[in-house]
mmCIF file of C-alpha atoms in Angstrom:
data_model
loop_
_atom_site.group_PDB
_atom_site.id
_atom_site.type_symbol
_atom_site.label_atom_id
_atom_site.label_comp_id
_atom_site.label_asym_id
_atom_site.label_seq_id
_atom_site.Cartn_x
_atom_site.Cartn_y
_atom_site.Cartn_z
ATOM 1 C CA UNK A 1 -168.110 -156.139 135.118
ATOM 2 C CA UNK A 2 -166.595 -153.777 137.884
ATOM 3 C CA UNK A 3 -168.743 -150.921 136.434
ATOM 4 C CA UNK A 4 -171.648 -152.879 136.544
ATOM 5 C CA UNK A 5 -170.868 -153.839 140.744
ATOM 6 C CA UNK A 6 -170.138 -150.107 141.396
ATOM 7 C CA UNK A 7 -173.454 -148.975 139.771
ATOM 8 C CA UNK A 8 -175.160 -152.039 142.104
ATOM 9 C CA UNK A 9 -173.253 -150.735 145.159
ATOM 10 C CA UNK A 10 -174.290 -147.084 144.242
ATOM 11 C CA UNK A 11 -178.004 -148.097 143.921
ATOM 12 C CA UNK A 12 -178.082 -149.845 147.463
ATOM 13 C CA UNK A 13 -176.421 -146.823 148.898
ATOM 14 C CA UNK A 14 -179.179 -144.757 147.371
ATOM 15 C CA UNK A 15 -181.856 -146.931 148.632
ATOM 16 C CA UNK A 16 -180.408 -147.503 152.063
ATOM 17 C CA UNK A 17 -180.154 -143.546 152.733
ATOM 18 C CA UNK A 18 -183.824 -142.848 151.877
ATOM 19 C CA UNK A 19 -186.009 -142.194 154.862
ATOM 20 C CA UNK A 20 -189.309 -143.014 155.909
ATOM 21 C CA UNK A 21 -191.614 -140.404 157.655
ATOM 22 C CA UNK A 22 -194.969 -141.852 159.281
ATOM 23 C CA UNK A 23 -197.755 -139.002 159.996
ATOM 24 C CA UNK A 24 -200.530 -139.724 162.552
ATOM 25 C CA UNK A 25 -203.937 -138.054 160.732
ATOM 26 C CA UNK A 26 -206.219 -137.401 163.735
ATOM 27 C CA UNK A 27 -204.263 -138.404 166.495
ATOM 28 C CA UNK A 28 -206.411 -138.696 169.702
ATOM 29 C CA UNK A 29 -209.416 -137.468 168.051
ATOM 30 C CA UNK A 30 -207.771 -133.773 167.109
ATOM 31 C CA UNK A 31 -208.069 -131.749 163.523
ATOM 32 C CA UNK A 32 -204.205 -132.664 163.825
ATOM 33 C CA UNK A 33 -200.780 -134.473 161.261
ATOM 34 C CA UNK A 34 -198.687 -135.263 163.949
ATOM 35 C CA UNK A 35 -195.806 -133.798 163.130
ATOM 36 C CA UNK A 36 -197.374 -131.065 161.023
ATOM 37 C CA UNK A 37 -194.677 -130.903 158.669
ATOM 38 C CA UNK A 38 -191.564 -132.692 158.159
ATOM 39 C CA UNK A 39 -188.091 -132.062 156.132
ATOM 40 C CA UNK A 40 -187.833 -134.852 153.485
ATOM 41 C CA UNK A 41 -185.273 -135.067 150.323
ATOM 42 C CA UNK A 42 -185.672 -136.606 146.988
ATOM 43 C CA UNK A 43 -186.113 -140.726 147.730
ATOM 44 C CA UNK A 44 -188.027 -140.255 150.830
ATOM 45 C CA UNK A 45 -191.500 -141.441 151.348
ATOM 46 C CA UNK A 46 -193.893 -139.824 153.734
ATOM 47 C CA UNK A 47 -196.928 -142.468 154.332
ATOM 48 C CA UNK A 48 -200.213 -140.914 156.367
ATOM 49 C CA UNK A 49 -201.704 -143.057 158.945
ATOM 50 C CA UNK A 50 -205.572 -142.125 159.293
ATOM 51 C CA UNK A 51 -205.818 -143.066 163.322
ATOM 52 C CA UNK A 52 -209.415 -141.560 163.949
ATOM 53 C CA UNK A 53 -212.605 -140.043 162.442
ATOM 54 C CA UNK A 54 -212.678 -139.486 158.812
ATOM 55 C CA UNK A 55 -210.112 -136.882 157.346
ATOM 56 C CA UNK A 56 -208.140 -135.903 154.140
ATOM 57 C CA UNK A 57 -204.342 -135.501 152.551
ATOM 58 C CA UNK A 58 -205.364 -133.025 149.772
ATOM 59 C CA UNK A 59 -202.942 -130.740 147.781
ATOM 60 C CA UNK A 60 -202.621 -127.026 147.866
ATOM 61 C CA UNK A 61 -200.892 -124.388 147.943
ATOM 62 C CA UNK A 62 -198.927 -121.869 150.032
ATOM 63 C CA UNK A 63 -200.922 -118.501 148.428
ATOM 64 C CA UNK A 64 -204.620 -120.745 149.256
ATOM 65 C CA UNK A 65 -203.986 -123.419 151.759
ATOM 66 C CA UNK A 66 -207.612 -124.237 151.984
ATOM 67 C CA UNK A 67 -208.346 -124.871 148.299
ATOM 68 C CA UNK A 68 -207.701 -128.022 146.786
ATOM 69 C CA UNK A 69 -204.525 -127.706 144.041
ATOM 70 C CA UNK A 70 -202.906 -130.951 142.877
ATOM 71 C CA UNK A 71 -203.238 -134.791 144.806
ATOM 72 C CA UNK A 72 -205.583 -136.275 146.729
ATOM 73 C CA UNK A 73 -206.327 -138.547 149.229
ATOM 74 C CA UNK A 74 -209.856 -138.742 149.467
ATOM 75 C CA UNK A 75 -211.364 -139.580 152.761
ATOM 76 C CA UNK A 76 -210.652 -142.140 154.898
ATOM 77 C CA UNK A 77 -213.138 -143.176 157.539
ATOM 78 C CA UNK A 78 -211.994 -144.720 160.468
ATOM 79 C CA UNK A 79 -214.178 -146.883 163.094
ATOM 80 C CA UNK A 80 -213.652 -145.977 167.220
ATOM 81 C CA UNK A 81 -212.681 -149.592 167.522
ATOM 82 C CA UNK A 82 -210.720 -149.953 164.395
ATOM 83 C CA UNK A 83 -207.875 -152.067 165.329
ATOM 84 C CA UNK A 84 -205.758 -151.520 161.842
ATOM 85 C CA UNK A 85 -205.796 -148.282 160.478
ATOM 86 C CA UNK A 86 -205.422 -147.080 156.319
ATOM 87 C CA UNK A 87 -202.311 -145.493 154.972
ATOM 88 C CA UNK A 88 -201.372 -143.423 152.145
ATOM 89 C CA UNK A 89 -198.077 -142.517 151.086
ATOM 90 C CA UNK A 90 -195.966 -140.982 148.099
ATOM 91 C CA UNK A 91 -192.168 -140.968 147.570
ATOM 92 C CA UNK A 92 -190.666 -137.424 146.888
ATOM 93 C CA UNK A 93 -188.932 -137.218 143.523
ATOM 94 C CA UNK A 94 -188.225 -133.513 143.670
ATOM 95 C CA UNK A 95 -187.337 -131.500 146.872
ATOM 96 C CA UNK A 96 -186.960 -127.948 145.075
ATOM 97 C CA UNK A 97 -190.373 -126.512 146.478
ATOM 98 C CA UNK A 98 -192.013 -126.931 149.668
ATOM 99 C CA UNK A 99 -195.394 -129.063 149.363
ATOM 100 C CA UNK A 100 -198.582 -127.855 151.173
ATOM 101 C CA UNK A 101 -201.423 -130.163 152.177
ATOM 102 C CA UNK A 102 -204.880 -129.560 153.816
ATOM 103 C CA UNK A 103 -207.834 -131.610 155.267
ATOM 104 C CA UNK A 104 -210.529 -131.416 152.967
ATOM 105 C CA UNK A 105 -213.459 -131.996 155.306
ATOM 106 C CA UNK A 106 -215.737 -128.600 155.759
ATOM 107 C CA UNK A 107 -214.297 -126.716 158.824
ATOM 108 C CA UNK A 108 -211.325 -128.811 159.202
ATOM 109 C CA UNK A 109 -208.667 -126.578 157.134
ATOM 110 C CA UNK A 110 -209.870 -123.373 158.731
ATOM 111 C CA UNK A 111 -209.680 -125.084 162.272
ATOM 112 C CA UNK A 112 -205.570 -125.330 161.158
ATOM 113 C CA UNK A 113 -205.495 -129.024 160.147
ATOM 114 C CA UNK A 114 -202.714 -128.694 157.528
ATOM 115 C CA UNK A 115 -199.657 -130.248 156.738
ATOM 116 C CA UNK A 116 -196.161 -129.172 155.064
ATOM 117 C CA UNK A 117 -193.395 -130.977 153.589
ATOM 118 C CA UNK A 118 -190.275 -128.861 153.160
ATOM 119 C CA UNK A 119 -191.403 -125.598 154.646
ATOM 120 C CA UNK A 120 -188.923 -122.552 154.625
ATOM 121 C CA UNK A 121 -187.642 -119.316 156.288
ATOM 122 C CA UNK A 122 -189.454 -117.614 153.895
ATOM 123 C CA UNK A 123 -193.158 -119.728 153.833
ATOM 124 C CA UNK A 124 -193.206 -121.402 157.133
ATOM 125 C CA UNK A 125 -195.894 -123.729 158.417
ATOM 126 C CA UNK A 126 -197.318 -121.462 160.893
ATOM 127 C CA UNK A 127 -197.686 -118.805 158.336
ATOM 128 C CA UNK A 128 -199.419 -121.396 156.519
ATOM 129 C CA UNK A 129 -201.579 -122.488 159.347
ATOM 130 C CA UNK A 130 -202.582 -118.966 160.026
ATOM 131 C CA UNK A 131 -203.452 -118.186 156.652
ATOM 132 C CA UNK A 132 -205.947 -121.504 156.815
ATOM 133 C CA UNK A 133 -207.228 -120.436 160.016
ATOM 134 C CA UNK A 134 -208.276 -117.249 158.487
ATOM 135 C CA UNK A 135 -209.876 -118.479 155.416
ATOM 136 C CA UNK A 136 -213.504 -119.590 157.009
ATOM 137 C CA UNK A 137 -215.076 -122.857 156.979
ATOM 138 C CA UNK A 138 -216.277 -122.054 153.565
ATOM 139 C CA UNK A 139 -213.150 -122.300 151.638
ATOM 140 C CA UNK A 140 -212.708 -126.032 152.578
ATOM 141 C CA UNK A 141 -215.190 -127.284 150.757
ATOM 142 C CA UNK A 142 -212.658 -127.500 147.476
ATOM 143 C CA UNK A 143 -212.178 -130.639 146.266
ATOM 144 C CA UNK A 144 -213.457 -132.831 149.060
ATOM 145 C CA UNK A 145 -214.662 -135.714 146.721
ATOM 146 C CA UNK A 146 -212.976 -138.433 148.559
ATOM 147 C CA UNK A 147 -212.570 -140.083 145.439
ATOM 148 C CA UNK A 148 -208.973 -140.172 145.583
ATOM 149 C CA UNK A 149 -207.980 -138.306 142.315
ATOM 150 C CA UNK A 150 -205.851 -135.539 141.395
ATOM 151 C CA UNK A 151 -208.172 -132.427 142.052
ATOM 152 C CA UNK A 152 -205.790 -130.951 139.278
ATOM 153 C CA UNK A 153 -202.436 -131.435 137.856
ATOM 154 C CA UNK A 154 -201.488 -134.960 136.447
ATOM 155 C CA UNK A 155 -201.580 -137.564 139.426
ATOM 156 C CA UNK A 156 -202.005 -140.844 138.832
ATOM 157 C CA UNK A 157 -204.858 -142.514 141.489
ATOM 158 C CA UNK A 158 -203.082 -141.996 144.642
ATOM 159 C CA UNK A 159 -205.047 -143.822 147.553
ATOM 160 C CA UNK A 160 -204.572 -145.868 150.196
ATOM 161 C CA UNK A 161 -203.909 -149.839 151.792
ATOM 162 C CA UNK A 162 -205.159 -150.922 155.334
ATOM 163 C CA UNK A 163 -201.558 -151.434 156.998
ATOM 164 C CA UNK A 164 -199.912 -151.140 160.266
ATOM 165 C CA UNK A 165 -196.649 -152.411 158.541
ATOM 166 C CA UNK A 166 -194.390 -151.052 155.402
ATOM 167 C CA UNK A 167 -195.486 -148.502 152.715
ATOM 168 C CA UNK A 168 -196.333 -150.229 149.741
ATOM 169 C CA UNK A 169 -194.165 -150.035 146.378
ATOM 170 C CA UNK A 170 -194.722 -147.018 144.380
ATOM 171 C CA UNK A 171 -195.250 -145.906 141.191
ATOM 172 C CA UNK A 172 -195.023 -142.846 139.240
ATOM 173 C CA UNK A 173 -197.028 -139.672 139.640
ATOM 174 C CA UNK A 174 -196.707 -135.887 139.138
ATOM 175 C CA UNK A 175 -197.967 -132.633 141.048
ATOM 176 C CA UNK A 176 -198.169 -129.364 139.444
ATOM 177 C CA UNK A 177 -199.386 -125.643 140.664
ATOM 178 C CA UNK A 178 -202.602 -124.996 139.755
ATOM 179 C CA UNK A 179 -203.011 -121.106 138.217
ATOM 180 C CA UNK A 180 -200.345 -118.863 137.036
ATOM 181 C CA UNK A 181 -200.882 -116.313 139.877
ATOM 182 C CA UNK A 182 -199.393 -119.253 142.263
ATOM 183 C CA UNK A 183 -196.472 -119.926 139.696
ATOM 184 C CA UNK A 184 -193.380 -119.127 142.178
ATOM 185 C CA UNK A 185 -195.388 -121.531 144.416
ATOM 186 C CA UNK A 186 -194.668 -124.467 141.943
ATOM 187 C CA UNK A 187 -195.312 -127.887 143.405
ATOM 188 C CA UNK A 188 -192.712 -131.151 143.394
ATOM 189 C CA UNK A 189 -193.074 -133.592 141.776
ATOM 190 C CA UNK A 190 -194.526 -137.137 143.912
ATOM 191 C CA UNK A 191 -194.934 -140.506 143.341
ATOM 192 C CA UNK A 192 -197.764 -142.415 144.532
ATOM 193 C CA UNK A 193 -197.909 -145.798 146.266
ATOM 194 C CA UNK A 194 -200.588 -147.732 144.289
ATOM 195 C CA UNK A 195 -203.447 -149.958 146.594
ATOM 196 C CA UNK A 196 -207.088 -149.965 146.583
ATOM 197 C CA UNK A 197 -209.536 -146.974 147.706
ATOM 198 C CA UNK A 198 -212.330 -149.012 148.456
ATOM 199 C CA UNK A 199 -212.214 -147.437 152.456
ATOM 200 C CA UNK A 200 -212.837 -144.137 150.615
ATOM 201 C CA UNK A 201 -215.643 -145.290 148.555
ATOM 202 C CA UNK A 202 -217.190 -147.046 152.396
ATOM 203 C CA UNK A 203 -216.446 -143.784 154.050
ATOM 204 C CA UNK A 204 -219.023 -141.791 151.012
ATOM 205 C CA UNK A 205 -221.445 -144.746 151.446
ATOM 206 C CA UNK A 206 -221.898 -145.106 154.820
ATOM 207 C CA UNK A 207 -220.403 -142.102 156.801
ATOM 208 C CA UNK A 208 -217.886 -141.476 159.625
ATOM 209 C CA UNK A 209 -218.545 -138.854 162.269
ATOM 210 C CA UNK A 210 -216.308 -135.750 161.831
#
């Protein structure tokens, strides 16, 4: 009985120090994740906001930030008078690595719209960023389905809810690097809050200005 009440009052001190990061996606109309990266341990959930326009969360890595490489988004269109906005989260179950993400419309990743979780001395976000912006419009074409599936690796259907309120609960999901050449770059592992994806599959249908 008292080990059972310790393990309860453990588990509600667990819960109750996880954090909750909320990332503007196109703030004000910019090619912008405000903050562009943020420093989040193993419990914590980072949910996306998509404020404006019609823009991405889409895996990568450090070695080719504009080329898709693990989880994904897909698009999420967004109407100038929207008054809520969708959201997409995951909950980090492993902190070891840094995570890198990119916008996967064409242009966007070369014009620096990416996003770090866990960044380091050693692979910062602005070396990230300037390794994007040097890549060309070209290489952001990888991956931009907007379907909301793992471009590679093993993720479960990530996507998104219309909210202005709490992330969702999640369930389990798993990111991996995606060639051998990026091995040192080795990707956490996430999990995914699960809601529908039908403003991705509006966004393919009927179009949002970039």
């Amino acid at each position: 009985m008292k080990f059972s009440s310790l393990v309860s009052a453990l588990s509600a001190i667990g819960l109750a120090s996880a954090a909750n990061f909320t990332v503007k996606v196109g703030e004000n109309g910019g090619l912008t994740y405000n903050p562009s990266s943020v420093n989040a341990s193993v419990g914590d959930t980072i949910a996306f906001q998509f404020v404006a326009k019609n823009h991405s969360v889409t895996q990568s890595t450090f070695a080719s930030p504009c080329n898709a490489s693990g989880v994904n988004s897909g698009f999420f269109p967004v109407a100038a008078n929207a008054t809520t906005v969708p959201e997409w989260s995951f909950t980090l179950d492993n902190a070891s690595a840094p995570l890198w993400f990119f916008c996967a419309q064409t242009g966007h990743c070369a014009k620096g719209m990416v996003f770090a979780v866990n960044p380091t001395a050693a692979k910062s976000f602005n070396a990230f960023q300037a390794a994007a912006n040097a890549t060309g419009a070209n290489s952001t074409t990888a991956g931009a389905s907007g379907s909301g599936s793992a471009a590679s690796g093993t993720a479960a259907s990530p996507s998104a809810s219309v909210a202005e309120s709490a992330v969702a609960s999640s369930s389990g999901a798993a990111g991996t690097a995606g060639a051998a050449s990026v091995a040192s770059d080795a990707m956490s592992t996430l999990s995914f809050s699960s809601a529908t994806g039908l403003l991705a599959v509006v966004g393919l249908v009927f179009g949002v200005a970039l």
